[in-house]
Amino acid sequence: MHNLRARRWANVAAVYAFLLLLSIVFMGPFVFAFLSSLKDNPTEWPPSLLINQLRPVNWGASYRLAKQGGGNGFLGGMGPGGSIEFEVTYWTPEGQEPAPPEVVIPRRVQGAPPRRWP
Amino acid sequence: MRRASSKVGEKLAPYVLLAPFLFTLIVFFGYAFVRVVYFSFTTYDLFSKPEWVGLKNYVNIFRDLDFTRAMKNSLTFMVVVTTAQTIIALLLALLLNQKVRGIRFFRAAYYMPSVASSVVVTLIFIWFFQRRGVLNFVITKFKEYQAIILLFLFAAAAIHIVLVVWEKLRRRPVSVFEPSFMFLGVLIGFIVAFGAVRFGFLVPREVPPVDIIWFNTTKTWPDFLGSLAFPIPLGAIMLFNIWTTAPTFMLLYLAGLQDIPRELYEAAAVDGAEGWHIILHIIAPQLKPITFLVVTMGLIGTLQMFDQVAILGSQAPRSSVITLAYYIYSNLFPSSAVPRVGMASAAAMFLALLTFIIVYAQRKVLGEEGENA
């Protein structure tokens, strides 16, 4: 009796496993296309299911930066006198001393049009 | 008098009700058909007057290399896609005919490719089939993990066979495809493969990214078929055409399966039939009218295949993907040449005749039950 019940559950599990596997075949391309539509570069190689825009860590980081820059975590922007954290990771050839990067944010004069960067 | 007028009204009523449909049929189908028949015997370029040339267009289409390629591509497409989509649709319907919780979700999920617009689906697939696309990535990964996948499959099959043989030796009734044994086999196979990787017996191979050109190529496949081999871009179109059409036919088969009387299954069970016997002797004969419908719709649909080739456009060489319907369109609306309406009409007439002959032959092959469909 116990054996029969176990086999019945295993049968149900096999059917569900098969159904789920085929769901990937029929739904997979749509899901992948949708997720890729959120990426900066949908044709990246190798393709990945990790979407930076969907990672809560990045939401938190962007909220913090927006808060530091403009005082409003949701709307962002850069206000005068704001101080924001700047983190960068870069590679240098082996044996070469990494030079600390320097970032210059041009000072805006009131009324001047925003500078267009190349 | 009143009785006579009411009789006339009664007789006229069906024609009045049918009039809008008859009008559409006569103007857009009947008149158009007669015009196409006439144009097929003329040279006409949409600008000057048509000139009668007799059967010249019918002779010329067979001298046109594009037409013979289109015919070969269309026939290959018809045979491969109709066969594959019919078998896959039946298997999907059998799977989705289970009485398990949440089956409606799976039915809706599987039907998605048929609901989506063919433009959307084609664009997704063009993106998938790029040289640096998802499909080549999946094949690369398969090559990387080939040994591990083979170990998993071997272990799963071995466990399954051992369990079935063990049960048979104990004289217990068990199907060769017992799902619970399959599940157990897959589970143990996964553990074996995972263990082999975890303890360093097997490691993924380093392979360069697979670089199959799916669209921009004139290569054919499979090589051993010689002149019967089909162009690789046409194969790619076949793949995603099967993916979009199989769910539609699955729905027809599912409706047919649910119409089979329960008593037939019960009687078969009493007689000791199970598994393949039920499929071959109960389900297949009962679904014959549905199969007739599915195959007929499949043949007509595949012979008229146009949209996916048109959307693919210049992504693939014309000779590799051209079908009869696209040949007709490209003669009627060439990108930088004078329209050849006569040739297009002759090809259209040939396609109509070919479709008629194939569907008629199929009706003869499927027999009397099919004719009731």
Tab-separated table of C-alpha atoms in Angstrom:
chain	number	residue	atom	x	y	z
A	1	MET	CA	0.000	0.000	0.000
A	2	HIS	CA	2.801	2.345	1.041
A	3	ASN	CA	4.713	1.397	-2.119
A	4	LEU	CA	1.678	2.173	-4.273
A	5	ARG	CA	1.196	5.578	-2.664
A	6	ALA	CA	4.872	6.426	-3.095
A	7	ARG	CA	4.727	5.402	-6.738
A	8	ARG	CA	1.615	7.516	-7.276
A	9	TRP	CA	3.398	10.582	-5.863
A	10	ALA	CA	6.432	9.837	-7.995
A	11	ASN	CA	4.142	9.616	-11.050
A	12	VAL	CA	2.626	13.010	-10.261
A	13	ALA	CA	6.117	14.458	-9.746
A	14	ALA	CA	7.265	13.044	-13.097
A	15	VAL	CA	4.250	14.552	-14.878
A	16	TYR	CA	4.857	17.962	-13.288
A	17	ALA	CA	8.596	17.809	-14.050
A	18	PHE	CA	7.810	17.094	-17.690
A	19	LEU	CA	5.158	19.822	-17.842
A	20	LEU	CA	7.586	22.350	-16.344
A	21	LEU	CA	10.371	21.312	-18.713
A	22	LEU	CA	8.127	21.881	-21.724
A	23	SER	CA	6.936	25.196	-20.258
A	24	ILE	CA	10.533	26.392	-20.641
A	25	VAL	CA	10.408	25.461	-24.329
A	26	PHE	CA	7.164	27.335	-24.978
A	27	MET	CA	7.441	30.249	-22.548
A	28	GLY	CA	11.240	30.531	-22.323
A	29	PRO	CA	11.793	32.640	-25.457
A	30	PHE	CA	9.115	35.134	-24.366
A	31	VAL	CA	10.422	35.371	-20.789
A	32	PHE	CA	14.003	35.738	-21.997
A	33	ALA	CA	12.990	38.364	-24.576
A	34	PHE	CA	11.097	40.301	-21.887
A	35	LEU	CA	13.997	40.180	-19.428
A	36	SER	CA	16.459	41.211	-22.136
A	37	SER	CA	14.256	44.167	-23.058
A	38	LEU	CA	15.146	45.573	-19.610
A	39	LYS	CA	18.892	45.349	-20.245
A	40	ASP	CA	21.124	48.150	-21.497
A	41	ASN	CA	22.509	45.731	-24.095
A	42	PRO	CA	19.970	43.019	-25.020
A	43	THR	CA	22.461	41.350	-27.383
A	44	GLU	CA	25.223	40.933	-24.776
A	45	TRP	CA	27.498	37.902	-25.051
A	46	PRO	CA	27.359	35.586	-23.228
A	47	PRO	CA	23.612	36.001	-22.686
A	48	SER	CA	22.712	36.209	-19.024
A	49	LEU	CA	19.577	36.014	-16.937
A	50	LEU	CA	21.024	38.441	-14.396
A	51	ILE	CA	19.420	41.795	-15.090
A	52	ASN	CA	21.168	44.696	-13.330
A	53	GLN	CA	17.977	46.750	-13.412
A	54	LEU	CA	16.130	44.051	-11.444
A	55	ARG	CA	18.676	43.579	-8.630
A	56	PRO	CA	17.485	45.062	-5.296
A	57	VAL	CA	21.165	45.785	-4.391
A	58	ASN	CA	21.290	48.187	-7.334
A	59	TRP	CA	17.960	49.771	-6.354
A	60	GLY	CA	19.412	50.470	-2.872
A	61	ALA	CA	22.659	51.851	-4.314
A	62	SER	CA	20.816	54.097	-6.755
A	63	TYR	CA	18.533	55.345	-3.961
A	64	ARG	CA	21.569	56.227	-1.829
A	65	LEU	CA	23.336	58.033	-4.685
A	66	ALA	CA	20.189	59.967	-5.589
A	67	LYS	CA	19.796	60.959	-1.965
A	68	GLN	CA	23.423	62.138	-1.737
A	69	GLY	CA	23.269	64.027	-5.041
A	70	GLY	CA	19.895	65.662	-4.991
A	71	GLY	CA	18.481	65.045	-1.529
A	72	ASN	CA	15.631	62.943	-2.937
A	73	GLY	CA	16.134	59.194	-3.189
A	74	PHE	CA	13.345	58.643	-5.686
A	75	LEU	CA	13.748	61.577	-8.071
A	76	GLY	CA	17.579	61.829	-8.023
A	77	GLY	CA	19.377	64.747	-9.660
A	78	MET	CA	22.426	66.743	-8.571
A	79	GLY	CA	22.033	69.640	-6.177
A	80	PRO	CA	24.711	72.239	-5.443
A	81	GLY	CA	27.136	71.371	-2.664
A	82	GLY	CA	26.180	67.690	-2.673
A	83	SER	CA	28.804	65.118	-1.815
A	84	ILE	CA	28.468	61.704	-3.395
A	85	GLU	CA	30.414	58.478	-2.975
A	86	PHE	CA	32.354	57.407	-6.038
A	87	GLU	CA	33.458	53.787	-6.412
A	88	VAL	CA	35.250	52.353	-9.403
A	89	THR	CA	36.912	49.016	-10.123
A	90	TYR	CA	39.517	48.831	-12.863
A	91	TRP	CA	42.290	46.555	-14.046
A	92	THR	CA	45.902	47.499	-14.678
A	93	PRO	CA	48.604	45.341	-16.313
A	94	GLU	CA	50.601	43.212	-13.896
A	95	GLY	CA	53.508	45.091	-12.326
A	96	GLN	CA	52.090	48.518	-13.120
A	97	GLU	CA	51.225	50.730	-10.161
A	98	PRO	CA	47.530	51.661	-10.408
A	99	ALA	CA	47.120	55.410	-10.693
A	100	PRO	CA	44.210	56.742	-8.647
A	101	PRO	CA	41.505	57.947	-11.044
A	102	GLU	CA	40.465	61.546	-10.978
A	103	VAL	CA	36.944	62.727	-11.644
A	104	VAL	CA	36.122	66.293	-12.502
A	105	ILE	CA	32.550	67.453	-12.394
A	106	PRO	CA	32.260	70.721	-14.334
A	107	ARG	CA	30.878	73.591	-12.339
A	108	ARG	CA	27.546	74.796	-13.665
A	109	VAL	CA	26.975	78.503	-13.905
A	110	GLN	CA	23.411	79.511	-13.299
A	111	GLY	CA	21.592	79.997	-16.604
A	112	ALA	CA	24.287	78.256	-18.723
A	113	PRO	CA	23.076	75.408	-20.979
A	114	PRO	CA	24.116	71.937	-19.838
A	115	ARG	CA	27.397	70.857	-21.430
A	116	ARG	CA	27.087	68.073	-23.975
A	117	TRP	CA	29.710	65.389	-23.535
A	118	PRO	CA	30.936	63.574	-26.638
B	1	MET	CA	-52.464	37.645	-51.561
B	2	ARG	CA	-50.868	38.242	-48.177
B	3	ARG	CA	-49.977	34.551	-47.992
B	4	ALA	CA	-48.272	34.717	-51.418
B	5	SER	CA	-46.179	37.776	-50.457
B	6	SER	CA	-45.162	36.195	-47.166
B	7	LYS	CA	-44.035	33.095	-49.086
B	8	VAL	CA	-41.909	35.237	-51.384
B	9	GLY	CA	-40.461	37.042	-48.355
B	10	GLU	CA	-39.694	33.716	-46.723
B	11	LYS	CA	-37.855	32.549	-49.835
B	12	LEU	CA	-35.955	35.805	-50.193
B	13	ALA	CA	-34.950	36.130	-46.547
B	14	PRO	CA	-31.983	33.710	-46.661
B	15	TYR	CA	-30.559	35.444	-49.750
B	16	VAL	CA	-30.908	38.861	-48.137
B	17	LEU	CA	-29.115	37.589	-45.047
B	18	LEU	CA	-26.450	35.953	-47.177
B	19	ALA	CA	-26.043	38.968	-49.463
B	20	PRO	CA	-23.175	40.726	-47.569
B	21	PHE	CA	-21.149	37.498	-47.456
B	22	LEU	CA	-21.966	36.606	-51.073
B	23	PHE	CA	-20.945	40.112	-52.129
B	24	THR	CA	-17.567	39.751	-50.368
B	25	LEU	CA	-17.102	36.264	-51.804
B	26	ILE	CA	-17.972	37.258	-55.363
B	27	VAL	CA	-16.019	40.543	-55.447
B	28	PHE	CA	-12.914	39.702	-53.416
B	29	PHE	CA	-12.597	35.990	-54.224
B	30	GLY	CA	-14.618	35.150	-57.354
B	31	TYR	CA	-13.727	38.245	-59.381
B	32	ALA	CA	-10.126	38.222	-58.109
B	33	PHE	CA	-9.773	34.557	-59.057
B	34	VAL	CA	-11.114	35.151	-62.591
B	35	ARG	CA	-8.718	38.118	-62.982
B	36	VAL	CA	-5.761	36.000	-61.832
B	37	VAL	CA	-6.708	33.246	-64.317
B	38	TYR	CA	-6.875	35.882	-67.091
B	39	PHE	CA	-3.600	37.595	-66.097
B	40	SER	CA	-1.815	34.238	-66.010
B	41	PHE	CA	-2.234	34.119	-69.823
B	42	THR	CA	-1.014	37.684	-70.397
B	43	THR	CA	2.022	39.898	-69.952
B	44	TYR	CA	0.981	42.674	-67.610
B	45	ASP	CA	3.060	45.055	-65.514
B	46	LEU	CA	0.330	47.080	-63.721
B	47	PHE	CA	1.053	50.083	-66.022
B	48	SER	CA	0.474	49.049	-69.649
B	49	LYS	CA	-2.367	47.034	-71.187
B	50	PRO	CA	-2.229	43.243	-70.738
B	51	GLU	CA	-1.215	41.311	-73.862
B	52	TRP	CA	-2.400	37.754	-74.454
B	53	VAL	CA	0.549	35.300	-74.570
B	54	GLY	CA	-1.213	31.974	-74.105
B	55	LEU	CA	0.667	29.422	-71.983
B	56	LYS	CA	4.007	31.279	-72.191
B	57	ASN	CA	3.942	32.295	-68.491
B	58	TYR	CA	3.337	28.697	-67.401
B	59	VAL	CA	6.322	27.556	-69.481
B	60	ASN	CA	8.480	30.456	-68.256
B	61	ILE	CA	7.929	29.855	-64.544
B	62	PHE	CA	9.413	26.384	-64.948
B	63	ARG	CA	12.434	27.916	-66.684
B	64	ASP	CA	12.894	30.368	-63.794
B	65	LEU	CA	15.487	29.034	-61.342
B	66	ASP	CA	13.850	30.985	-58.492
B	67	PHE	CA	10.537	29.195	-59.102
B	68	THR	CA	12.060	25.710	-58.990
B	69	ARG	CA	13.930	26.647	-55.804
B	70	ALA	CA	10.712	28.036	-54.326
B	71	MET	CA	8.852	24.854	-55.208
B	72	LYS	CA	11.542	22.643	-53.672
B	73	ASN	CA	11.662	24.801	-50.531
B	74	SER	CA	7.852	24.841	-50.223
B	75	LEU	CA	7.544	21.072	-50.632
B	76	THR	CA	10.360	20.404	-48.125
B	77	PHE	CA	8.796	22.865	-45.712
B	78	MET	CA	5.386	21.206	-46.152
B	79	VAL	CA	6.625	17.648	-45.531
B	80	VAL	CA	8.860	18.435	-42.526
B	81	VAL	CA	6.633	20.973	-40.762
B	82	THR	CA	3.304	19.159	-41.269
B	83	THR	CA	4.761	15.855	-40.031
B	84	ALA	CA	6.539	17.395	-37.040
B	85	GLN	CA	3.724	19.690	-35.952
B	86	THR	CA	1.114	16.894	-36.158
B	87	ILE	CA	3.183	14.478	-34.041
B	88	ILE	CA	4.212	17.164	-31.518
B	89	ALA	CA	0.619	18.470	-31.264
B	90	LEU	CA	-0.679	14.958	-30.507
B	91	LEU	CA	2.019	14.300	-27.879
B	92	LEU	CA	1.378	17.688	-26.228
B	93	ALA	CA	-2.376	17.029	-26.173
B	94	LEU	CA	-1.807	13.602	-24.558
B	95	LEU	CA	0.384	15.255	-21.915
B	96	LEU	CA	-2.069	18.092	-21.277
B	97	ASN	CA	-5.023	15.716	-21.036
B	98	GLN	CA	-3.888	14.722	-17.513
B	99	LYS	CA	-6.135	15.414	-14.585
B	100	VAL	CA	-3.644	17.195	-12.323
B	101	ARG	CA	-3.845	20.460	-10.420
B	102	GLY	CA	-2.806	23.556	-12.375
B	103	ILE	CA	-3.164	21.886	-15.756
B	104	ARG	CA	-5.026	24.970	-17.045
B	105	PHE	CA	-1.924	27.075	-16.429
B	106	PHE	CA	0.186	24.703	-18.507
B	107	ARG	CA	-2.434	24.638	-21.299
B	108	ALA	CA	-2.361	28.449	-21.434
B	109	ALA	CA	1.451	28.542	-21.252
B	110	TYR	CA	1.871	26.069	-24.094
B	111	TYR	CA	-0.611	28.002	-26.213
B	112	MET	CA	1.355	31.268	-25.910
B	113	PRO	CA	3.428	30.898	-29.133
B	114	SER	CA	0.221	30.533	-31.161
B	115	VAL	CA	-1.362	33.617	-29.606
B	116	ALA	CA	1.637	35.872	-30.185
B	117	SER	CA	1.861	37.843	-33.418
B	118	SER	CA	3.983	36.146	-36.045
B	119	VAL	CA	5.989	39.382	-36.473
B	120	VAL	CA	6.895	39.381	-32.767
B	121	VAL	CA	7.761	35.691	-32.800
B	122	THR	CA	9.878	36.033	-35.949
B	123	LEU	CA	11.773	39.001	-34.499
B	124	ILE	CA	12.468	37.087	-31.263
B	125	PHE	CA	13.751	34.170	-33.308
B	126	ILE	CA	15.893	36.345	-35.579
B	127	TRP	CA	17.508	37.589	-32.372
B	128	PHE	CA	17.867	34.022	-31.018
B	129	PHE	CA	19.490	32.760	-34.239
B	130	GLN	CA	22.181	35.473	-34.452
B	131	ARG	CA	25.825	34.332	-34.665
B	132	ARG	CA	26.219	35.578	-31.086
B	133	GLY	CA	22.675	34.636	-30.152
B	134	VAL	CA	21.018	32.493	-27.511
B	135	LEU	CA	20.849	29.335	-29.630
B	136	ASN	CA	24.595	29.286	-30.364
B	137	PHE	CA	25.195	30.006	-26.655
B	138	VAL	CA	23.025	27.020	-25.635
B	139	ILE	CA	24.906	24.777	-28.109
B	140	THR	CA	28.239	26.062	-26.734
B	141	LYS	CA	27.137	25.244	-23.186
B	142	PHE	CA	25.958	21.814	-24.317
B	143	LYS	CA	29.407	21.127	-25.773
B	144	GLU	CA	31.072	22.372	-22.584
B	145	TYR	CA	28.987	20.085	-20.380
B	146	GLN	CA	28.650	17.244	-22.919
B	147	ALA	CA	30.409	14.597	-20.792
B	148	ILE	CA	28.430	15.557	-17.683
B	149	ILE	CA	25.123	15.529	-19.586
B	150	LEU	CA	25.957	12.123	-21.071
B	151	LEU	CA	26.798	10.757	-17.617
B	152	PHE	CA	23.481	12.111	-16.296
B	153	LEU	CA	21.502	10.551	-19.177
B	154	PHE	CA	23.357	7.246	-18.894
B	155	ALA	CA	22.808	7.044	-15.114
B	156	ALA	CA	19.114	8.004	-15.435
B	157	ALA	CA	18.512	5.409	-18.192
B	158	ALA	CA	20.430	2.702	-16.287
B	159	ILE	CA	18.434	3.262	-13.075
B	160	HIS	CA	15.172	3.257	-15.041
B	161	ILE	CA	16.020	0.014	-16.877
B	162	VAL	CA	17.150	-1.708	-13.643
B	163	LEU	CA	13.902	-0.737	-11.870
B	164	VAL	CA	11.682	-1.879	-14.762
B	165	VAL	CA	13.549	-5.199	-15.130
B	166	TRP	CA	13.409	-5.741	-11.349
B	167	GLU	CA	9.641	-5.237	-11.311
B	168	LYS	CA	9.175	-7.473	-14.374
B	169	LEU	CA	11.249	-10.227	-12.707
B	170	ARG	CA	8.936	-9.993	-9.700
B	171	ARG	CA	6.049	-10.433	-12.181
B	172	ARG	CA	4.483	-7.116	-11.323
B	173	PRO	CA	2.537	-5.201	-13.995
B	174	VAL	CA	4.691	-2.234	-14.937
B	175	SER	CA	4.931	-0.061	-18.057
B	176	VAL	CA	8.278	0.307	-19.846
B	177	PHE	CA	7.796	4.086	-19.539
B	178	GLU	CA	6.706	4.027	-15.870
B	179	PRO	CA	6.789	7.751	-14.904
B	180	SER	CA	7.749	7.128	-11.259
B	181	PHE	CA	10.817	5.134	-12.336
B	182	MET	CA	11.698	7.853	-14.833
B	183	PHE	CA	11.500	10.439	-12.067
B	184	LEU	CA	13.656	8.319	-9.782
B	185	GLY	CA	16.140	7.723	-12.610
B	186	VAL	CA	16.397	11.453	-13.351
B	187	LEU	CA	16.833	12.252	-9.651
B	188	ILE	CA	19.603	9.699	-9.129
B	189	GLY	CA	21.193	10.629	-12.481
B	190	PHE	CA	21.310	14.245	-11.352
B	191	ILE	CA	22.904	13.271	-8.016
B	192	VAL	CA	25.521	11.117	-9.817
B	193	ALA	CA	26.384	13.881	-12.307
B	194	PHE	CA	26.496	16.527	-9.568
B	195	GLY	CA	28.726	14.288	-7.422
B	196	ALA	CA	31.081	13.646	-10.370
B	197	VAL	CA	31.528	17.399	-10.848
B	198	ARG	CA	31.695	18.182	-7.131
B	199	PHE	CA	34.451	15.639	-6.463
B	200	GLY	CA	36.389	16.533	-9.595
B	201	PHE	CA	35.870	13.327	-11.634
B	202	LEU	CA	34.426	15.384	-14.477
B	203	VAL	CA	34.993	19.029	-15.331
B	204	PRO	CA	33.368	21.164	-18.033
B	205	ARG	CA	35.462	21.266	-21.217
B	206	GLU	CA	36.806	24.545	-22.539
B	207	VAL	CA	35.342	25.046	-26.011
B	208	PRO	CA	35.375	28.106	-28.270
B	209	PRO	CA	31.949	29.742	-28.762
B	210	VAL	CA	29.898	27.883	-31.369
B	211	ASP	CA	29.661	30.020	-34.481
B	212	ILE	CA	26.848	28.507	-36.561
B	213	ILE	CA	25.530	30.936	-39.169
B	214	TRP	CA	21.798	30.260	-39.185
B	215	PHE	CA	20.576	32.863	-41.650
B	216	ASN	CA	23.253	34.404	-43.850
B	217	THR	CA	24.354	31.161	-45.496
B	218	THR	CA	23.571	29.020	-48.527
B	219	LYS	CA	24.756	25.807	-46.845
B	220	THR	CA	22.390	22.851	-46.714
B	221	TRP	CA	21.757	20.160	-44.082
B	222	PRO	CA	21.931	17.160	-43.620
B	223	ASP	CA	24.737	16.434	-46.084
B	224	PHE	CA	23.925	12.731	-46.539
B	225	LEU	CA	20.576	13.617	-48.182
B	226	GLY	CA	22.407	15.158	-51.157
B	227	SER	CA	20.042	17.211	-53.317
B	228	LEU	CA	17.179	16.573	-50.861
B	229	ALA	CA	19.008	18.413	-48.053
B	230	PHE	CA	17.357	21.723	-47.130
B	231	PRO	CA	19.039	25.133	-46.704
B	232	ILE	CA	19.998	25.904	-43.081
B	233	PRO	CA	18.017	29.222	-43.015
B	234	LEU	CA	14.907	27.307	-44.149
B	235	GLY	CA	15.574	24.822	-41.326
B	236	ALA	CA	15.629	27.712	-38.830
B	237	ILE	CA	12.269	28.943	-40.176
B	238	MET	CA	10.896	25.386	-39.931
B	239	LEU	CA	11.964	25.197	-36.276
B	240	PHE	CA	10.143	28.316	-35.197
B	241	ASN	CA	7.167	27.612	-37.449
B	242	ILE	CA	6.696	24.247	-35.725
B	243	TRP	CA	7.071	26.003	-32.371
B	244	THR	CA	4.252	28.441	-33.208
B	245	THR	CA	1.810	26.110	-34.996
B	246	ALA	CA	2.028	22.915	-32.910
B	247	PRO	CA	0.127	24.497	-29.938
B	248	THR	CA	-2.807	25.467	-32.202
B	249	PHE	CA	-3.221	21.895	-33.396
B	250	MET	CA	-2.606	20.655	-29.843
B	251	LEU	CA	-5.825	22.449	-28.889
B	252	LEU	CA	-7.777	20.585	-31.610
B	253	TYR	CA	-6.351	17.252	-30.462
B	254	LEU	CA	-7.116	18.120	-26.838
B	255	ALA	CA	-10.767	18.797	-27.723
B	256	GLY	CA	-10.836	15.466	-29.599
B	257	LEU	CA	-9.294	13.590	-26.654
B	258	GLN	CA	-11.882	14.976	-24.266
B	259	ASP	CA	-14.635	13.743	-26.591
B	260	ILE	CA	-13.513	10.096	-26.448
B	261	PRO	CA	-16.081	8.193	-24.338
B	262	ARG	CA	-14.733	7.057	-20.965
B	263	GLU	CA	-16.328	3.631	-21.520
B	264	LEU	CA	-13.820	2.862	-24.280
B	265	TYR	CA	-10.885	3.333	-21.886
B	266	GLU	CA	-12.656	1.258	-19.233
B	267	ALA	CA	-13.387	-1.538	-21.697
B	268	ALA	CA	-9.756	-1.471	-22.863
B	269	ALA	CA	-8.559	-1.615	-19.243
B	270	VAL	CA	-10.809	-4.628	-18.575
B	271	ASP	CA	-9.253	-6.329	-21.617
B	272	GLY	CA	-5.810	-5.672	-20.148
B	273	ALA	CA	-4.755	-2.939	-22.602
B	274	GLU	CA	-2.377	-0.244	-21.358
B	275	GLY	CA	0.041	2.431	-22.591
B	276	TRP	CA	0.799	2.118	-26.298
B	277	HIS	CA	-2.070	-0.306	-26.892
B	278	ILE	CA	-4.571	2.322	-25.745
B	279	ILE	CA	-2.900	5.004	-27.885
B	280	LEU	CA	-2.807	2.795	-30.996
B	281	HIS	CA	-6.170	1.047	-30.710
B	282	ILE	CA	-8.390	3.564	-28.893
B	283	ILE	CA	-6.979	7.093	-29.177
B	284	ALA	CA	-5.587	7.023	-32.753
B	285	PRO	CA	-8.781	5.656	-34.422
B	286	GLN	CA	-11.002	7.994	-32.390
B	287	LEU	CA	-8.854	10.983	-33.358
B	288	LYS	CA	-8.788	10.159	-37.080
B	289	PRO	CA	-11.209	12.963	-38.090
B	290	ILE	CA	-9.131	15.441	-36.026
B	291	THR	CA	-5.937	14.155	-37.635
B	292	PHE	CA	-7.525	14.696	-41.053
B	293	LEU	CA	-8.364	18.289	-40.104
B	294	VAL	CA	-4.916	18.933	-38.587
B	295	VAL	CA	-3.037	17.492	-41.574
B	296	THR	CA	-5.248	19.362	-44.077
B	297	MET	CA	-4.792	22.685	-42.272
B	298	GLY	CA	-1.092	21.947	-41.891
B	299	LEU	CA	-0.628	21.210	-45.608
B	300	ILE	CA	-2.526	24.318	-46.717
B	301	GLY	CA	-0.807	26.542	-44.128
B	302	THR	CA	2.698	25.340	-44.955
B	303	LEU	CA	2.203	25.646	-48.721
B	304	GLN	CA	1.074	29.247	-48.197
B	305	MET	CA	4.013	30.111	-45.910
B	306	PHE	CA	4.907	33.733	-46.527
B	307	ASP	CA	5.095	36.042	-43.496
B	308	GLN	CA	8.166	34.597	-41.785
B	309	VAL	CA	10.190	34.647	-45.021
B	310	ALA	CA	9.060	38.220	-45.716
B	311	ILE	CA	9.966	39.421	-42.204
B	312	LEU	CA	13.335	37.684	-42.434
B	313	GLY	CA	13.958	39.805	-45.563
B	314	SER	CA	17.622	40.341	-46.375
B	315	GLN	CA	18.832	38.493	-43.256
B	316	ALA	CA	19.031	35.290	-45.339
B	317	PRO	CA	19.911	34.664	-49.018
B	318	ARG	CA	16.772	34.747	-51.137
B	319	SER	CA	17.475	31.366	-52.751
B	320	SER	CA	17.713	29.670	-49.338
B	321	VAL	CA	14.328	30.746	-48.000
B	322	ILE	CA	12.138	31.582	-51.006
B	323	THR	CA	8.769	29.799	-50.977
B	324	LEU	CA	6.042	29.708	-53.635
B	325	ALA	CA	3.918	32.341	-51.851
B	326	TYR	CA	6.961	34.624	-51.519
B	327	TYR	CA	7.861	34.018	-55.181
B	328	ILE	CA	4.373	35.221	-56.178
B	329	TYR	CA	4.667	38.309	-53.972
B	330	SER	CA	8.172	39.202	-55.139
B	331	ASN	CA	7.122	38.975	-58.803
B	332	LEU	CA	4.083	41.132	-58.174
B	333	PHE	CA	5.903	43.757	-56.086
B	334	PRO	CA	9.618	43.550	-57.007
B	335	SER	CA	11.804	46.049	-55.137
B	336	SER	CA	13.451	47.654	-58.175
B	337	ALA	CA	12.001	46.150	-61.353
B	338	VAL	CA	8.835	46.143	-63.431
B	339	PRO	CA	6.090	43.964	-61.867
B	340	ARG	CA	5.603	40.610	-63.623
B	341	VAL	CA	1.904	40.094	-62.931
B	342	GLY	CA	1.573	37.372	-65.583
B	343	MET	CA	4.341	35.249	-64.037
B	344	ALA	CA	3.001	35.866	-60.521
B	345	SER	CA	-0.522	34.857	-61.608
B	346	ALA	CA	0.720	31.697	-63.326
B	347	ALA	CA	2.681	30.776	-60.166
B	348	ALA	CA	-0.429	31.506	-58.049
B	349	MET	CA	-2.523	29.211	-60.245
B	350	PHE	CA	0.139	26.515	-59.992
B	351	LEU	CA	0.215	26.868	-56.178
B	352	ALA	CA	-3.595	26.604	-56.004
B	353	LEU	CA	-3.565	23.468	-58.187
B	354	LEU	CA	-0.693	21.923	-56.207
B	355	THR	CA	-2.517	22.573	-52.918
B	356	PHE	CA	-5.696	21.036	-54.308
B	357	ILE	CA	-3.891	17.904	-55.563
B	358	ILE	CA	-1.973	17.393	-52.290
B	359	VAL	CA	-5.052	17.862	-50.088
B	360	TYR	CA	-7.077	15.558	-52.363
B	361	ALA	CA	-4.349	12.883	-52.221
B	362	GLN	CA	-4.223	13.217	-48.444
B	363	ARG	CA	-8.002	12.792	-48.270
B	364	LYS	CA	-7.713	9.588	-50.287
B	365	VAL	CA	-4.886	8.280	-48.060
B	366	LEU	CA	-6.668	9.013	-44.754
B	367	GLY	CA	-9.799	7.252	-45.989
B	368	GLU	CA	-13.484	7.357	-45.167
B	369	GLU	CA	-13.255	8.443	-41.517
B	370	GLY	CA	-11.257	11.436	-42.581
B	371	GLU	CA	-13.917	12.473	-45.054
B	372	ASN	CA	-16.405	12.897	-42.235
B	373	ALA	CA	-14.241	15.577	-40.645
